[in-house]
Every structure is written in structure tokens, then in C-alpha cells.
Amino acid sequence: MATTKDKDLTIEDRLRQLYALQAIDSEIDKLQILKGELPMEVNDLEDEIVGLGTRVSKLESAIQDLETEKTNHLNKIKEAEMLAERYKKKMDEVKNNREFEALTKELEYQELDIKLSTKKIRTSESNMEIKNESLENAKGKWEEKKNDLEAKKVELEKIKEKTDKEEIKLNKKGDKQRKVIEDRLLRAYDKVRSAYRNGLAVATVERDSCGGCFNKIPPQIQLEIGMRKKIIACEHCGRVLVDSSLTEKK
Ligand SMILES: [Zn+2]
């Protein structure tokens, strides 16, 4: 059993060990990707909900203002109607033409005020209608996003519950695997692995090409890889190359 760094290991054993480490590390990478997107989605939703909440309260206060405006104009109309009534009564008692004309002007003025306020009320009402529609819309979206957020949070929790355990398990397995691999090889592995986004430092030969960078591998080199007597790196990307049958479980 090769539990410590054994200098007598064959190259084939070393390649198998390295490939096993790569398999563990790739599993860890997959877990990170799985988790990596959900927290971002949750954050985005939280931002959206705050934005929609602001929109809802702005619309509500705008509608409130329009309501106040409408009430003010209704009061103005009431007042103008009262005055008009008073002027009409006075007109029945006028003594001369001049007084009559003055009252007629006052009456006209009040009637104009009533017309103007009526028009303003109509405008307020149609604005309110538009704002109410937007408000309903925003509230609907708000509700929808809140439900989305709840669902995502539950999903994230579930994944974390699973991945956290899995990650700990894989990390332990990875640490154990690293202990049996030669330091020099491990350093090269880490260096290549960190250089690529997909974290691949060991690649298989697939369809006569490197499984990491997809460049063609000459037949002579493929033959040497298959013999497993030398550690061979891809001349294009530096990944350690193994023949695909080595990756099959023994
Ligand atoms: Zn390559």
C-alpha cells in the first residue's frame, strides 16, 4: 500500500495517483460552480425587491398627493358654488345697472373657477388611474419576486446542506491523495491547475488530441503515453497526458 511517498512506485502508479487527485479536485470544482451561481441569484433578487419596494411606496405617496389635490379642488368648487348662490340672490335685489354688472362679473368669475377646478379634478383622476395601474403592477411583481427569492433561498440551503458535507468529504479525500504524490509532481500539478479556469491539470487523450486544449498529439507521442513509462505533458498546454484506458477504474 502506497500511503507514503514511495520512491519505488512505477510511473504508471504515479499517473494513476495524479489522475485520482484530478478526479477529486474536479468534483470539488463542480460543487463550487453549483453553489457559485445561487448566492448571486439570491443577491440580485434581494436588490430587485428593495427597488420594487421603493417604487411601491413612491407610487403610493404620489397617489396620496393626487387624492389631496382632488379634495382641495372639490372644496374650492363648494366654496365657489356658495359664493355664486349668494351673488345670484343679491342680483334679485340690485338697485342699479352698475351694481348688476359688478355682480355678473363676480358670478362669471366663480363659474370660471368651478370649471377650472372640475377640469383639474378630471386630470387628477386620470393620473390616479394611471398611477394605480402602475402600483398594481409593481405590487404584483414585488409579490412574484418575493416568492422567487423564498424558493431560491430554500434551494440554496438544500444545496449547501448537501455540498458542505460533500465538500468536507472530498477535501479530506484530496488531502489524503496529495500525501502519496511526489512533491515535485504535486507542485507542477498545482501550477498547471491554477493556470486554467476549468482547473484541469491532467488530461486524457481523446480522438488523437489533448483533452485539455484539443491540440493534436503526434502518433509517436500517443504511443509513448500509452506505454506509461514516462510522465508526458502536452506541449501546447502543459497538462499531464494520460491514455483514456488508464482512467478506467481497475
Ligand atoms: Zn494540451
mmCIF file of C-alpha atoms and ligand atoms in Angstrom:
data_model
loop_
_atom_site.group_PDB
_atom_site.id
_atom_site.type_symbol
_atom_site.label_atom_id
_atom_site.label_comp_id
_atom_site.label_asym_id
_atom_site.label_seq_id
_atom_site.Cartn_x
_atom_site.Cartn_y
_atom_site.Cartn_z
ATOM 1 C CA MET A 1 0.000 0.000 0.000
ATOM 2 C CA ALA A 2 1.377 3.330 -1.049
ATOM 3 C CA THR A 3 0.272 5.569 1.783
ATOM 4 C CA THR A 4 3.526 7.498 1.943
ATOM 5 C CA LYS A 5 5.645 8.883 -0.835
ATOM 6 C CA ASP A 6 7.134 5.754 -2.248
ATOM 7 C CA LYS A 7 10.161 6.250 -4.468
ATOM 8 C CA ASP A 8 9.781 2.788 -5.899
ATOM 9 C CA LEU A 9 6.411 3.489 -7.461
ATOM 10 C CA THR A 10 6.161 2.924 -11.175
ATOM 11 C CA ILE A 11 5.327 5.784 -13.492
ATOM 12 C CA GLU A 12 2.002 4.124 -14.171
ATOM 13 C CA ASP A 13 1.193 4.165 -10.427
ATOM 14 C CA ARG A 14 2.133 7.844 -10.298
ATOM 15 C CA LEU A 15 -0.048 8.663 -13.255
ATOM 16 C CA ARG A 16 -2.950 6.837 -11.635
ATOM 17 C CA GLN A 17 -2.429 8.735 -8.385
ATOM 18 C CA LEU A 18 -2.277 12.039 -10.201
ATOM 19 C CA TYR A 19 -5.379 11.232 -12.190
ATOM 20 C CA ALA A 20 -7.216 10.236 -8.990
ATOM 21 C CA LEU A 21 -6.320 13.601 -7.448
ATOM 22 C CA GLN A 22 -7.560 15.380 -10.544
ATOM 23 C CA ALA A 23 -10.870 13.498 -10.331
ATOM 24 C CA ILE A 24 -11.342 14.582 -6.698
ATOM 25 C CA ASP A 25 -10.402 18.188 -7.436
ATOM 26 C CA SER A 26 -12.758 18.286 -10.420
ATOM 27 C CA GLU A 27 -15.603 17.133 -8.157
ATOM 28 C CA ILE A 28 -14.791 19.953 -5.736
ATOM 29 C CA ASP A 29 -14.792 22.418 -8.657
ATOM 30 C CA LYS A 30 -18.227 21.189 -9.707
ATOM 31 C CA LEU A 31 -19.601 21.833 -6.215
ATOM 32 C CA GLN A 32 -18.201 25.360 -6.277
ATOM 33 C CA ILE A 33 -19.877 26.086 -9.598
ATOM 34 C CA LEU A 34 -23.173 24.716 -8.323
ATOM 35 C CA LYS A 35 -23.077 26.959 -5.275
ATOM 36 C CA GLY A 36 -21.391 29.858 -7.048
ATOM 37 C CA GLU A 37 -24.447 30.894 -9.044
ATOM 38 C CA LEU A 38 -27.217 30.639 -6.482
ATOM 39 C CA PRO A 39 -25.902 33.134 -3.909
ATOM 40 C CA MET A 40 -25.560 35.664 -6.742
ATOM 41 C CA GLU A 41 -29.121 34.998 -7.875
ATOM 42 C CA VAL A 42 -30.351 35.467 -4.309
ATOM 43 C CA ASN A 43 -28.478 38.788 -4.065
ATOM 44 C CA ASP A 44 -29.915 40.015 -7.359
ATOM 45 C CA LEU A 45 -33.438 39.166 -6.237
ATOM 46 C CA GLU A 46 -32.939 40.925 -2.924
ATOM 47 C CA ASP A 47 -31.818 44.068 -4.784
ATOM 48 C CA GLU A 48 -34.790 43.866 -7.126
ATOM 49 C CA ILE A 49 -37.188 43.526 -4.203
ATOM 50 C CA VAL A 50 -35.732 46.601 -2.500
ATOM 51 C CA GLY A 51 -36.110 48.529 -5.776
ATOM 52 C CA LEU A 52 -39.707 47.427 -6.236
ATOM 53 C CA GLY A 53 -40.486 48.296 -2.604
ATOM 54 C CA THR A 54 -39.203 51.835 -3.206
ATOM 55 C CA ARG A 55 -41.297 52.069 -6.349
ATOM 56 C CA VAL A 56 -44.416 50.923 -4.498
ATOM 57 C CA SER A 57 -44.034 53.495 -1.720
ATOM 58 C CA LYS A 58 -43.263 56.297 -4.218
ATOM 59 C CA LEU A 59 -46.408 55.471 -6.188
ATOM 60 C CA GLU A 60 -48.470 55.265 -3.027
ATOM 61 C CA SER A 61 -47.348 58.715 -1.915
ATOM 62 C CA ALA A 62 -47.935 60.146 -5.436
ATOM 63 C CA ILE A 63 -51.491 58.764 -5.365
ATOM 64 C CA GLN A 64 -51.973 60.268 -1.908
ATOM 65 C CA ASP A 65 -50.877 63.673 -3.272
ATOM 66 C CA LEU A 66 -53.336 63.413 -6.152
ATOM 67 C CA GLU A 67 -56.078 62.493 -3.694
ATOM 68 C CA THR A 68 -55.299 65.616 -1.627
ATOM 69 C CA GLU A 69 -55.274 67.727 -4.789
ATOM 70 C CA LYS A 70 -58.700 66.381 -5.741
ATOM 71 C CA THR A 71 -60.113 67.119 -2.274
ATOM 72 C CA ASN A 72 -58.735 70.685 -2.440
ATOM 73 C CA HIS A 73 -60.447 71.275 -5.778
ATOM 74 C CA LEU A 74 -63.720 69.800 -4.525
ATOM 75 C CA ASN A 75 -63.589 72.245 -1.618
ATOM 76 C CA LYS A 76 -62.861 75.099 -3.995
ATOM 77 C CA ILE A 77 -65.918 74.158 -6.063
ATOM 78 C CA LYS A 78 -68.107 74.054 -2.960
ATOM 79 C CA GLU A 79 -66.887 77.490 -1.941
ATOM 80 C CA ALA A 80 -67.399 78.937 -5.450
ATOM 81 C CA GLU A 81 -70.897 77.456 -5.602
ATOM 82 C CA MET A 82 -71.766 79.049 -2.288
ATOM 83 C CA LEU A 83 -70.482 82.432 -3.462
ATOM 84 C CA ALA A 84 -72.302 82.104 -6.777
ATOM 85 C CA GLU A 85 -75.521 81.353 -4.912
ATOM 86 C CA ARG A 86 -75.004 84.445 -2.798
ATOM 87 C CA TYR A 87 -74.350 86.649 -5.857
ATOM 88 C CA LYS A 88 -77.437 85.315 -7.602
ATOM 89 C CA LYS A 89 -79.593 86.248 -4.606
ATOM 90 C CA LYS A 90 -78.027 89.710 -4.498
ATOM 91 C CA MET A 91 -78.820 90.222 -8.167
ATOM 92 C CA ASP A 92 -82.504 89.985 -7.384
ATOM 93 C CA GLU A 93 -82.136 92.945 -5.044
ATOM 94 C CA VAL A 94 -79.889 95.232 -7.112
ATOM 95 C CA LYS A 95 -80.744 98.927 -7.352
ATOM 96 C CA ASN A 96 -78.738 99.949 -10.398
ATOM 97 C CA ASN A 97 -77.011 98.761 -13.533
ATOM 98 C CA ARG A 98 -73.508 99.254 -12.253
ATOM 99 C CA GLU A 99 -74.156 97.013 -9.263
ATOM 100 C CA PHE A 100 -75.736 94.420 -11.539
ATOM 101 C CA GLU A 101 -72.728 94.398 -13.833
ATOM 102 C CA ALA A 102 -70.354 94.035 -10.919
ATOM 103 C CA LEU A 103 -72.307 91.054 -9.592
ATOM 104 C CA THR A 104 -72.474 89.484 -13.062
ATOM 105 C CA LYS A 105 -68.681 89.700 -13.241
ATOM 106 C CA GLU A 106 -68.302 88.108 -9.809
ATOM 107 C CA LEU A 107 -70.699 85.361 -10.797
ATOM 108 C CA GLU A 108 -68.785 84.701 -14.037
ATOM 109 C CA TYR A 109 -65.577 84.587 -12.087
ATOM 110 C CA GLN A 110 -66.939 81.916 -9.727
ATOM 111 C CA GLU A 111 -68.329 79.877 -12.614
ATOM 112 C CA LEU A 112 -64.932 80.009 -14.290
ATOM 113 C CA ASP A 113 -63.333 78.804 -11.049
ATOM 114 C CA ILE A 114 -65.769 75.901 -10.899
ATOM 115 C CA LYS A 115 -64.950 74.932 -14.486
ATOM 116 C CA LEU A 116 -61.236 75.124 -13.859
ATOM 117 C CA SER A 117 -61.410 73.008 -10.709
ATOM 118 C CA THR A 118 -63.645 70.450 -12.437
ATOM 119 C CA LYS A 119 -61.063 70.145 -15.194
ATOM 120 C CA LYS A 120 -58.251 69.762 -12.654
ATOM 121 C CA ILE A 121 -60.185 67.055 -10.829
ATOM 122 C CA ARG A 122 -60.579 65.139 -14.068
ATOM 123 C CA THR A 123 -56.837 65.390 -14.701
ATOM 124 C CA SER A 124 -56.082 64.219 -11.161
ATOM 125 C CA GLU A 125 -58.453 61.310 -11.572
ATOM 126 C CA SER A 126 -56.937 60.142 -14.827
ATOM 127 C CA ASN A 127 -53.430 60.488 -13.336
ATOM 128 C CA MET A 128 -54.570 58.484 -10.368
ATOM 129 C CA GLU A 129 -55.890 55.797 -12.650
ATOM 130 C CA ILE A 130 -52.511 55.520 -14.389
ATOM 131 C CA LYS A 131 -50.621 55.502 -11.086
ATOM 132 C CA ASN A 132 -52.954 52.922 -9.616
ATOM 133 C CA GLU A 133 -52.334 50.670 -12.557
ATOM 134 C CA SER A 134 -48.559 51.049 -12.137
ATOM 135 C CA LEU A 135 -48.965 50.414 -8.432
ATOM 136 C CA GLU A 136 -50.861 47.174 -9.003
ATOM 137 C CA ASN A 137 -48.202 46.164 -11.484
ATOM 138 C CA ALA A 138 -45.329 46.899 -9.125
ATOM 139 C CA LYS A 139 -47.082 45.138 -6.250
ATOM 140 C CA GLY A 140 -47.648 42.072 -8.427
ATOM 141 C CA LYS A 141 -44.000 41.959 -9.436
ATOM 142 C CA TRP A 142 -42.929 42.544 -5.862
ATOM 143 C CA GLU A 143 -45.013 39.605 -4.705
ATOM 144 C CA GLU A 144 -43.660 37.466 -7.534
ATOM 145 C CA LYS A 145 -40.017 38.299 -6.770
ATOM 146 C CA LYS A 146 -40.544 37.662 -3.078
ATOM 147 C CA ASN A 147 -41.847 34.198 -3.885
ATOM 148 C CA ASP A 148 -38.891 33.646 -6.246
ATOM 149 C CA LEU A 149 -36.492 34.685 -3.501
ATOM 150 C CA GLU A 150 -38.027 32.327 -0.977
ATOM 151 C CA ALA A 151 -37.766 29.444 -3.437
ATOM 152 C CA LYS A 152 -34.120 30.268 -4.273
ATOM 153 C CA LYS A 153 -33.213 30.543 -0.618
ATOM 154 C CA VAL A 154 -34.697 27.141 0.079
ATOM 155 C CA GLU A 155 -32.865 25.734 -2.953
ATOM 156 C CA LEU A 156 -29.573 27.259 -1.821
ATOM 157 C CA GLU A 157 -29.987 25.911 1.690
ATOM 158 C CA LYS A 158 -30.662 22.450 0.338
ATOM 159 C CA ILE A 159 -27.628 22.574 -1.939
ATOM 160 C CA LYS A 160 -25.424 23.915 0.820
ATOM 161 C CA GLU A 161 -26.591 21.204 3.144
ATOM 162 C CA LYS A 162 -25.551 18.647 0.585
ATOM 163 C CA THR A 163 -22.422 20.347 -0.790
ATOM 164 C CA ASP A 164 -20.998 21.283 2.593
ATOM 165 C CA LYS A 165 -20.879 17.649 3.642
ATOM 166 C CA GLU A 166 -19.675 16.548 0.227
ATOM 167 C CA GLU A 167 -17.012 19.245 0.171
ATOM 168 C CA ILE A 168 -15.590 18.249 3.532
ATOM 169 C CA LYS A 169 -15.522 14.637 2.414
ATOM 170 C CA LEU A 170 -13.803 15.483 -0.875
ATOM 171 C CA ASN A 171 -11.291 17.797 0.753
ATOM 172 C CA LYS A 172 -10.276 15.046 3.162
ATOM 173 C CA LYS A 173 -10.004 12.605 0.301
ATOM 174 C CA GLY A 174 -7.954 15.140 -1.697
ATOM 175 C CA ASP A 175 -5.575 15.778 1.212
ATOM 176 C CA LYS A 176 -5.034 12.063 1.605
ATOM 177 C CA GLN A 177 -4.397 11.671 -2.090
ATOM 178 C CA ARG A 178 -1.885 14.534 -2.123
ATOM 179 C CA LYS A 179 0.155 12.825 0.583
ATOM 180 C CA VAL A 180 1.080 9.940 -1.710
ATOM 181 C CA ILE A 181 2.140 12.102 -4.639
ATOM 182 C CA GLU A 182 5.715 13.239 -5.114
ATOM 183 C CA ASP A 183 6.249 16.896 -4.150
ATOM 184 C CA ARG A 184 7.788 17.867 -7.460
ATOM 185 C CA LEU A 185 4.859 16.413 -9.358
ATOM 186 C CA LEU A 186 2.386 17.984 -6.968
ATOM 187 C CA ARG A 187 3.912 21.420 -7.468
ATOM 188 C CA ALA A 188 3.678 21.068 -11.236
ATOM 189 C CA TYR A 189 0.099 19.834 -10.890
ATOM 190 C CA ASP A 190 -0.937 22.789 -8.730
ATOM 191 C CA LYS A 191 0.756 25.252 -11.031
ATOM 192 C CA VAL A 192 -0.998 23.968 -14.149
ATOM 193 C CA ARG A 193 -4.315 23.534 -12.372
ATOM 194 C CA SER A 194 -4.367 27.117 -11.168
ATOM 195 C CA ALA A 195 -3.471 28.369 -14.647
ATOM 196 C CA TYR A 196 -6.703 27.138 -16.213
ATOM 197 C CA ARG A 197 -10.256 28.155 -15.427
ATOM 198 C CA ASN A 198 -11.519 24.600 -15.703
ATOM 199 C CA GLY A 199 -8.895 23.513 -13.161
ATOM 200 C CA LEU A 200 -7.698 20.687 -15.354
ATOM 201 C CA ALA A 201 -4.050 19.682 -14.892
ATOM 202 C CA VAL A 202 -4.343 16.099 -16.060
ATOM 203 C CA ALA A 203 -5.969 15.438 -19.406
ATOM 204 C CA THR A 204 -6.806 12.307 -21.331
ATOM 205 C CA VAL A 205 -6.008 11.720 -24.979
ATOM 206 C CA GLU A 206 -9.265 11.901 -26.873
ATOM 207 C CA ARG A 207 -9.633 11.482 -30.636
ATOM 208 C CA ASP A 208 -5.855 11.896 -31.072
ATOM 209 C CA SER A 209 -5.989 15.231 -29.234
ATOM 210 C CA CYS A 210 -5.219 16.645 -25.821
ATOM 211 C CA GLY A 211 -8.428 16.586 -23.749
ATOM 212 C CA GLY A 212 -7.443 19.906 -22.191
ATOM 213 C CA CYS A 213 -6.524 22.119 -25.131
ATOM 214 C CA PHE A 214 -7.737 19.943 -28.040
ATOM 215 C CA ASN A 215 -4.492 20.205 -29.974
ATOM 216 C CA LYS A 216 -3.466 17.165 -31.994
ATOM 217 C CA ILE A 217 -0.950 14.803 -30.433
ATOM 218 C CA PRO A 218 1.523 13.124 -32.818
ATOM 219 C CA PRO A 219 1.165 9.297 -33.092
ATOM 220 C CA GLN A 220 4.660 8.715 -31.682
ATOM 221 C CA ILE A 221 3.823 10.693 -28.536
ATOM 222 C CA GLN A 222 0.500 8.904 -28.193
ATOM 223 C CA LEU A 223 2.357 5.630 -28.313
ATOM 224 C CA GLU A 224 4.677 6.778 -25.535
ATOM 225 C CA ILE A 225 1.746 7.969 -23.432
ATOM 226 C CA GLY A 226 0.131 4.566 -23.831
ATOM 227 C CA MET A 227 3.261 2.816 -22.588
ATOM 228 C CA ARG A 228 3.078 4.718 -19.278
ATOM 229 C CA LYS A 229 6.838 4.734 -18.826
ATOM 230 C CA LYS A 230 7.287 8.486 -18.764
ATOM 231 C CA ILE A 231 5.298 11.442 -17.471
ATOM 232 C CA ILE A 232 4.418 13.355 -20.603
ATOM 233 C CA ALA A 233 2.982 16.848 -20.654
ATOM 234 C CA CYS A 234 1.068 18.353 -23.563
ATOM 235 C CA GLU A 235 3.496 20.554 -25.495
ATOM 236 C CA HIS A 236 0.757 23.127 -26.039
ATOM 237 C CA CYS A 237 -0.895 23.499 -22.623
ATOM 238 C CA GLY A 238 1.438 21.727 -20.184
ATOM 239 C CA ARG A 239 -1.206 19.363 -18.853
ATOM 240 C CA VAL A 240 -0.066 15.867 -17.959
ATOM 241 C CA LEU A 241 -1.438 13.492 -20.549
ATOM 242 C CA VAL A 242 -2.796 10.029 -19.775
ATOM 243 C CA ASP A 243 -4.279 7.458 -22.112
ATOM 244 C CA SER A 244 -8.017 7.079 -21.690
ATOM 245 C CA SER A 245 -7.834 3.434 -20.600
ATOM 246 C CA LEU A 246 -5.790 4.462 -17.558
ATOM 247 C CA THR A 247 -8.756 6.443 -16.281
ATOM 248 C CA GLU A 248 -10.991 3.393 -16.188
ATOM 249 C CA LYS A 249 -11.455 2.017 -12.728
ATOM 250 C CA LYS A 250 -9.263 -1.012 -12.070
HETATM 251 ZN ZN ZN B 1 -2.988 20.338 -24.263
#
